[in-house]
Amino acid sequence: MFKNFLKVAFRQLRKNRFYAIISISGLALSIGCCLLMLSYLQSEWSYDQQNHQPERLYRVVFENYLGQGKFATTPLPIGPALGQELPEVASVTRVAKGLTTLTRYQDKRFFENLAFIDTAFAEVFHLDFIEGDAATALATPQSVVISESYAKKYFGDANPIGKTLEIGSSGALYSTVSGVFRDFPQNTTVEFDLALPFSTFESAYGPAELWQQMPGNYTFFRLAEHTSIEVAEAKLTAFTERHLADQLDDWQQNYQMAFQPLLDIHLHSDYGRESSSGNLKTLYLLGLIALILLLIAGINYVNYTTARFPKRAKEVSIRKIIGANRRSLIGQFMMETVLTTALAGILAIVLANLFLPGFNLISGKSFQAADLNQPWFYASALAVIMLVGLIAGIFPALFLSGFRPLEAMKGKFHQLSMADLSRKGLVVGQFAASVILLVATLVVWQQMEYVRESIRPEVSEQVGVFQINGKLSEQFPILQEELQQVAGVERVAGGSNVATFTGDSWPMQLDLNSPKVQTENYAVQGAFLETMGYELIAGRSLDASRASDRNGAFVINETAVKAFDFPSAAAAVGERALFGSGKSQKEGQIIGVVKDFHFQSFHDQVEPAVIQFAPFDWMRSQFVAVRFQSDETDRLQTAVKEIVQTLDPNWHADLHFLDEQFMELHQNDLQQGRIFGSFALLAIFISCLGLLGLVTYSAEQRTKEIGIRKVLGASMAGIFRMLSMDFLRLVLIAFLIAVPISWYLMTNWLEGFTYRIDISVVVYLLAGISAFAIAMLAVSFQSLRAAVANPVESLRNE
Amino acid sequence: MIKTKGLVKVYRTDEVETTALNEVDVEIKQGEFVSIMGPSGCGKSTLLNILGLIDNPSGGEYHFLDHEVSNYSERQRSNLRKNNIGFIFQSFNLIDELTVFENVELPLIYTKVGSKERKERVDEVLEKMNMMHRRNHFPQQLSGGQQQRVAVARAIVNNPKLILADEPTGNLDSSNGDDVMKTLVHLNQEGATILMVTHSQYCAEFGNRIIRMLDGQVVTENVVQQYL
C-alpha cells in the first residue's frame, strides 16, 4: 500500500510538472528562509549563554541617574566599591569603551575601539586564553590583551606575546601584549578585540573617583554562590547613602541603582546608552515573517492541489468503487504532500546554504555554513517539513477523500464551488501579506531617508567628521586654515564632541542651589554652530573674537531651556549658569539658544546640550567637522588625508560623513528595512508563482468556454480581460485588506521613534501599484496564451 | 443473489424533483447473465449503481447476498462491494498514473492480499485477458479495446460473485466489442453472475435474460434464446 502511495505520488508530480515546480520551489524558498530565520532566532535567544552560570551574572544599571532617566552605564567608582562592600558580589569588572584610538605596530595602523577592563574580567565572564593567563595577563598597567583575529591582523603568524603595540599617537601608550584570547562568539553582549587594564586608564586620566560623572562604562558582577540577588539589592540603598549622602541631597530619588540580569540585556534592555543591539521586536517580526512566508507557500500548495480536484476526483471515485476506504485515501494524499514538502525541504536546505551570505548581509550576523549544518538545524528542518506537510496536506486529503464516489465520477462537485471560493480567499491572503510587507519596506525606507535628510545642513551639503589627536588640536587654527582652502569646503570647526559620538555628559545648574541638569557638552573651536548647520532661535552665536565668549559663554539647546524651566528661549538669554561640579566648575552666561539638533538615534529624545568654547584648558577638540558641497566627497577625502599627514605624519585621518554616522546609529532599523524589503520581494515572488499556477489552471478549465465565446464572436482583448480581471480583482481586494493592517502595524513601528514621519498616501499607492503590476505580469502571460489560441483547438479538446 | 422490492430513487435539485427509479422489483439469481436495456434516462444506470452498492436508494428494499443493504452506510457498502463486486465501465476508468499491472493490482491491495499472491493473481488474470505483454504500459499507451480488457481484468481479479458492466462496449468498435462480450460470456460460464447495462440489442442478447426499462420502471423481462 505504502509503495503504491509513493509511486502514485511521484507520478502525480511528474505528470503535473508545471504545478509541481511552482509549489515545490515556493515551498523550498519559504522553508529555506524559515530555516535561516530559525538559526537567527537560535543565535539571538542564546546570547551570553557561553558564560559559566550566566544566570548569576548581573549588570549595575541606573533606574534614575541625576533625574536624567535610566542608564546602562555607571560612574567608574561604583564597581570597585560594590566589590569591596557587598559580600554577595563575588567578582566585579568594569568594561569601559571609549573613543576609537589609533593603534600601531610597525607599519600597521588601525583605528581600534579599545576597552578598559578590570583584572577580574575573566572571573566574571568566560574569556578563553590561548596565550597568557587570565589571572596575570592584565596585572600590569603596560599590558594589553588581544583577540586571536587581532593577533593575526597585527602580528601575522608571529607569536604576539611580548610584542609592543603603540596605542594613541602623541603621548602614546606602549602596551605589551600579555595575552591572546579566543574571539568572542557572535552572540555575546560584552565583546572587544583589544583590552587594557583599568590601571592604565587611571594612570592616564587619574584615579576614577567621580560618582557623578558618567563615562561610557559598564559594570558587571558575578553573584556569589548561596545567595540571591534580592539580598544584594536590599543593600543598595545603604550603599548609595554611604557614598552619596554628603554629596547629593536628593540621592534617594535621583541616584537609584539596580541590578539587571545579563541574560536580560540583549533582548529586554531599555536603558539609555545600551551597548547591546538586540531587539525583541525584530525577533518577533522575523518569526512572523517566516510564518507568513510558510503560509504563502502552503497556500500555493493547497491551491495547487485543490485546483486539480476535478481530475483527482475521478481517480478517487474509481479507487472507492474498487474498495478504497477513506483512511487509505487520506493516507495517499498525505503521502503526496509529505513527498512534495520533503523534496522542497531538501531543496530548502541547499537554498539556505546558498542564501547564507545574503542573509548575513540582511541580518547583520556572520553565520558560516558550519553554523547551519548542526543537528538542531536538521531537526528543525524536519519539524518544519512535517508541520508544513501536515497542515498543507490535511485539507486536500480530507476534502478529496470525502467525495461520494458516484458524484465525483460524474463530475458533480457541490463542494467545488467552496474550494474555488477558498482558493480565491487564499490568493487574497497571499497578496495582502505581500502588500503589507511592501508597505513596511517603504515606510522604513522613508523614515531612514527622513533621518538622513534631517541631519544634513542643506540638501546639497554634507558634514564630514574626523578624529584628531592632541597635537592636531593644538594646531587647530592651521588645520582650519588649510582645510578652508580646499575647494567645496564651506566651513570648518572643532569640537570635543560631535553628534553621534555622544557620551560627554556634564551637570549644569543656574546657581548652586538650583537643581542640576545633565547636559551633553560641546567644547568647540571655530564656527561650530554654523558648520554643523544648527539654527539659532534666540540670542547670538559664539564669537571667538570676544574675550567674554572665550571665558564663560553658553549656547544651549531648546531642551535645555525647558529643563531649566525658562518660560521661553528668549528668556534664557542673558541668564547666568554654572557648568560642571566641584573643582571642575565654571560660571558663565547663556548667550544664545539653538534649535534642538540630533546627536543620538531618532528613537531617543534629544537631551539638553550646551555649546561653548573650551571651559578648561585640558578640554580639547577631538573632532574636526567640515561642511562642504556634497558632490566633492572624494576630493575632500584625499585633501583631508594629505593636510593631516603634513601636520602630523603619525596621525591618520578617517573622514566619516555625518549622515552615514547617523545611519550607523540606526543599524537595527536599517536591518529591519532590509529584512522587510527582501522578504517582501520573496513573498511577492512566491505569491506570483501561485497566481501563475492558478491562472494556468483557470485557462485550462475554461478552454471550452473560451472556445465557445470566441466562436460566438468574443475578441482576443475581451478574453484576455475576462481571464485577467478575475485575478486582478483579487489583488485589489487584497490591497484593500492590507491597507488598514499595514497602517496599524507601521504606525506602531514608527511610535518607537521620538522623531518620525507620517505615513503618506504615496506609500500605499506605490505598494499597491507594484503589487498590481507584478500580479499583472504573472497573469497576462497565460491569459494571452489562452486568448490567442485557435478556438477550434479548444473545442476539439473536449 | 439480488432481490429488490419497490426500489425508488429520487434526485432532488433546488427546483426539480426527478424520479429515476419508480417501484422497481428485480430478482437476479446466482449464475445469471442479465442485460438491462432502455432509452437514455430510463434509470438503467441508476439501477446498476444501486445494485452495485455505489449509490443508496431513496426507498424500497434491496437484498444483496441475504443482507438488507438499502440503509447501509458508505463504509458498510464499501466492505461488501470490495469483496463481492467487480465493475466495468463504458469509459474504462483506469487510473492514468498507474500501469496496467498496478491498475489490476489495486483491488487486491484494498482487500489486503499479500504482495506475492497479488503478483500471481494479477499475472494470471492478465494472461487470461491476453494483456501480459502490456503489463508495464500506462493506460494512455493502449487502444480502447486493450484498456477495456485491462478494466475487465481489474474487475475480475478479486473473483467477485457479481460483475456489473455499464455499457462495456459503448466506446469500442464492433470487433473489440465482440471480444469483450465473449469474455463476459466466458466469465459467466465460469460461474460469475453478470449484470450489464447496454443500448445495443446485439450485446444484450449475449446474456440469458433482458430487463427492459422505461421512465424508471421495468416494463418487460424476457429470456433470451441461447444461440452461442
Coordinates of C-alpha atoms in Angstrom, one line a residue, chain A residues 13-262:
Chain A
L13 CA 4.3 15.2 -9.5
R14 CA 5.9 14.1 -12.8
K15 CA 2.7 14.4 -14.7
N16 CA 1.9 17.9 -13.3
R17 CA 5.4 19.1 -13.6
F18 CA 4.5 22.8 -14.0
Y19 CA 2.4 22.9 -10.9
A20 CA 4.8 20.7 -9.0
I21 CA 7.7 23.1 -9.8
I22 CA 5.6 26.0 -8.7
S23 CA 4.6 24.5 -5.4
I24 CA 7.9 22.8 -4.6
S25 CA 10.0 25.9 -5.4
G26 CA 7.7 28.1 -3.4
L27 CA 7.8 25.8 -0.5
A28 CA 11.6 25.3 -0.8
L29 CA 12.1 29.1 -0.8
S30 CA 9.9 29.7 2.2
I31 CA 11.2 26.7 4.1
G32 CA 14.8 27.8 3.3
C33 CA 14.1 31.3 4.7
C34 CA 12.3 29.8 7.6
L35 CA 15.4 27.7 8.4
L36 CA 17.6 30.8 8.2
M37 CA 15.3 32.7 10.4
L38 CA 15.4 29.8 12.9
S39 CA 19.1 30.0 13.0
Y40 CA 18.9 33.7 13.6
L41 CA 16.4 33.2 16.4
Q42 CA 18.5 30.5 17.9
S43 CA 21.5 32.8 17.9
E44 CA 19.6 35.7 19.5
W45 CA 18.0 33.6 22.2
S46 CA 21.3 32.0 23.2
Y47 CA 23.0 35.3 23.8
D48 CA 25.6 35.2 26.6
Q49 CA 25.0 31.5 27.3
Q50 CA 28.6 30.7 26.7
N51 CA 29.5 32.1 30.2
H52 CA 29.7 29.8 33.2
Q53 CA 26.5 30.0 35.1
P54 CA 25.2 33.0 33.1
E55 CA 22.2 33.4 35.3
R56 CA 24.5 34.5 38.1
L57 CA 25.8 37.4 36.1
Y58 CA 24.4 40.9 36.6
R59 CA 25.0 44.4 35.4
V60 CA 24.7 47.6 37.5
V61 CA 22.2 50.0 35.9
F62 CA 20.5 53.2 36.9
E63 CA 16.8 53.4 37.2
N64 CA 17.3 57.1 37.7
Y65 CA 20.6 58.9 37.3
L66 CA 20.5 62.5 38.5
G67 CA 17.0 62.9 37.2
Q68 CA 18.1 62.1 33.7
G69 CA 16.4 58.7 33.5
K70 CA 17.5 55.1 33.0
F71 CA 21.1 54.3 32.1
A72 CA 23.0 51.2 31.4
T73 CA 26.3 52.9 32.1
T74 CA 27.7 53.6 35.6
P75 CA 30.2 56.0 37.1
L76 CA 33.6 54.4 37.5
P77 CA 34.0 54.1 41.3
I78 CA 30.8 52.1 41.7
G79 CA 32.2 48.7 40.5
P80 CA 35.2 48.5 42.9
A81 CA 33.1 49.8 45.8
L82 CA 30.4 47.2 45.3
G83 CA 33.1 44.5 45.1
Q84 CA 34.6 45.6 48.4
E85 CA 31.4 46.3 50.4
L86 CA 28.9 43.7 49.3
P87 CA 29.8 40.1 50.1
E88 CA 27.1 39.0 47.6
V89 CA 29.3 40.3 44.8
A90 CA 31.8 37.5 44.1
S91 CA 33.8 39.4 41.5
V92 CA 33.2 42.6 39.6
T93 CA 34.6 44.1 36.4
R94 CA 34.1 47.3 34.6
V95 CA 34.1 47.5 30.9
A96 CA 34.7 50.9 29.5
K97 CA 34.6 51.5 25.8
G98 CA 35.7 54.9 24.7
L99 CA 36.6 56.5 21.5
T100 CA 38.3 54.7 18.7
T101 CA 42.0 55.1 19.1
L102 CA 44.8 54.9 16.6
T103 CA 46.8 51.7 17.2
R104 CA 50.1 50.9 15.7
Y105 CA 52.5 48.1 15.3
Q106 CA 55.4 48.9 12.9
D107 CA 53.7 49.9 9.7
K108 CA 50.3 48.6 10.6
R109 CA 48.0 51.3 11.7
F110 CA 44.3 50.9 12.5
F111 CA 41.7 52.8 14.4
E112 CA 40.5 50.5 17.2
N113 CA 37.7 50.6 19.6
L114 CA 39.5 49.6 22.7
A115 CA 38.1 48.5 26.0
F116 CA 39.4 49.0 29.6
I117 CA 38.6 46.1 31.8
D118 CA 39.4 45.1 35.4
T119 CA 41.6 42.2 36.2
A120 CA 38.6 40.2 37.5
F121 CA 37.1 40.3 34.0
A122 CA 37.9 36.6 33.4
E123 CA 36.3 35.7 36.7
V124 CA 33.0 37.3 35.7
F125 CA 32.9 36.4 32.1
H126 CA 34.2 33.5 30.1
L127 CA 37.4 34.5 28.4
D128 CA 39.3 31.7 26.8
F129 CA 43.1 32.5 26.8
I130 CA 45.1 30.8 24.1
E131 CA 48.3 32.6 25.2
G132 CA 49.0 34.1 28.6
D133 CA 47.0 33.6 31.7
A134 CA 43.7 35.1 32.8
A135 CA 45.0 35.9 36.3
T136 CA 48.2 37.7 35.4
A137 CA 47.7 39.0 31.8
L138 CA 46.3 42.3 33.0
A139 CA 48.2 42.6 36.2
T140 CA 50.5 45.5 35.0
P141 CA 49.4 48.8 33.5
Q142 CA 51.6 48.4 30.4
S143 CA 49.8 45.2 29.3
V144 CA 47.2 44.6 26.6
V145 CA 45.2 41.5 25.8
I146 CA 44.1 41.0 22.2
S147 CA 41.8 38.6 20.4
E148 CA 43.0 35.8 18.2
S149 CA 41.9 37.5 15.0
Y150 CA 43.6 40.8 16.0
A151 CA 46.8 38.9 16.8
K152 CA 46.7 37.7 13.2
K153 CA 45.9 41.2 12.0
Y154 CA 48.9 42.9 13.7
F155 CA 51.4 40.1 14.0
G156 CA 50.5 37.6 11.4
D157 CA 51.8 34.2 12.4
A158 CA 54.5 35.5 14.8
N159 CA 54.0 35.0 18.5
P160 CA 52.3 38.1 19.8
I161 CA 53.3 37.7 23.4
G162 CA 55.8 40.4 24.4
K163 CA 55.3 42.5 21.3
T164 CA 54.5 46.2 21.9
L165 CA 51.5 48.0 20.5
E166 CA 51.5 51.8 20.3
I167 CA 48.1 53.0 21.3
G168 CA 47.2 56.6 20.7
S169 CA 49.5 59.0 18.8
S170 CA 51.4 61.8 20.6
G171 CA 51.9 60.7 24.1
A172 CA 51.1 57.2 23.1
L173 CA 50.8 54.3 25.5
Y174 CA 53.2 51.5 24.8
S175 CA 51.5 48.3 25.8
T176 CA 52.9 44.9 25.7
V177 CA 50.8 42.0 24.6
S178 CA 50.4 39.8 27.6
G179 CA 47.6 37.5 26.5
V180 CA 45.7 36.3 23.4
F181 CA 42.1 35.1 23.8
R182 CA 39.8 33.3 21.5
D183 CA 37.5 35.6 19.7
F184 CA 34.2 36.2 21.4
P185 CA 31.3 34.3 19.9
Q186 CA 28.9 36.3 17.9
N187 CA 26.1 36.2 20.4
T188 CA 27.7 37.9 23.3
T189 CA 26.8 41.3 24.9
V190 CA 30.3 42.2 26.1
E191 CA 33.0 41.8 23.5
F192 CA 36.1 43.5 22.4
D193 CA 39.3 42.8 20.4
L194 CA 41.7 44.8 22.4
A195 CA 41.6 45.4 26.1
L196 CA 43.8 47.3 28.5
P197 CA 43.7 47.1 32.3
F198 CA 41.9 49.8 34.2
S199 CA 45.1 50.6 35.9
T200 CA 46.2 52.0 32.5
F201 CA 43.1 54.2 32.4
E202 CA 43.8 55.5 35.9
S203 CA 47.4 56.2 35.2
A204 CA 46.4 58.2 32.1
Y205 CA 43.4 60.1 33.5
G206 CA 43.9 59.9 37.2
P207 CA 42.0 57.8 39.7
A208 CA 38.4 57.2 38.9
E209 CA 36.7 58.8 41.9
L210 CA 33.8 60.8 40.5
W211 CA 30.4 59.3 41.5
Q212 CA 28.6 61.9 39.4
Q213 CA 30.3 61.6 36.1
M214 CA 29.0 59.2 33.6
P215 CA 31.6 57.9 31.1
G216 CA 30.8 55.0 28.7
N217 CA 31.5 52.5 31.4
Y218 CA 29.5 49.3 32.2
T219 CA 29.8 47.5 35.5
F220 CA 29.2 43.7 35.6
F221 CA 29.5 41.3 38.5
R222 CA 29.1 37.6 39.4
L223 CA 26.7 36.9 42.2
A224 CA 28.3 34.8 45.0
E225 CA 27.2 31.2 45.5
H226 CA 24.5 30.5 48.1
T227 CA 22.9 34.0 48.0
S228 CA 20.3 35.7 46.0
I229 CA 20.2 38.9 44.0
E230 CA 17.4 40.2 46.3
V231 CA 19.8 40.1 49.3
A232 CA 22.3 42.2 47.3
E233 CA 19.7 44.6 46.1
A234 CA 18.4 45.2 49.6
K235 CA 21.8 46.6 50.5
L236 CA 21.9 49.1 47.6
T237 CA 20.1 52.0 49.5
A238 CA 22.6 51.8 52.4
F239 CA 25.4 51.6 49.8
T240 CA 24.3 54.7 48.0
E241 CA 23.7 56.6 51.2
R242 CA 27.3 55.8 52.4
H243 CA 28.8 57.2 49.3
L244 CA 26.5 60.0 48.2
A245 CA 24.6 61.3 51.2
D246 CA 27.1 64.1 51.7
Q247 CA 27.4 64.9 48.0
L248 CA 23.8 64.8 46.9
D249 CA 20.8 65.9 48.9
D250 CA 18.2 64.1 46.8
W251 CA 20.3 60.9 46.4
Q252 CA 17.3 58.8 47.4
Q253 CA 15.2 60.0 44.4
N254 CA 17.9 60.8 41.9
Y255 CA 20.6 58.2 42.3
Q256 CA 18.8 54.8 42.1
M257 CA 20.8 51.8 41.0
A258 CA 19.5 48.4 40.2
F259 CA 20.9 45.0 39.1
Q260 CA 20.0 43.7 35.7
P261 CA 20.5 40.0 34.8
L262 CA 23.0 39.7 32.0

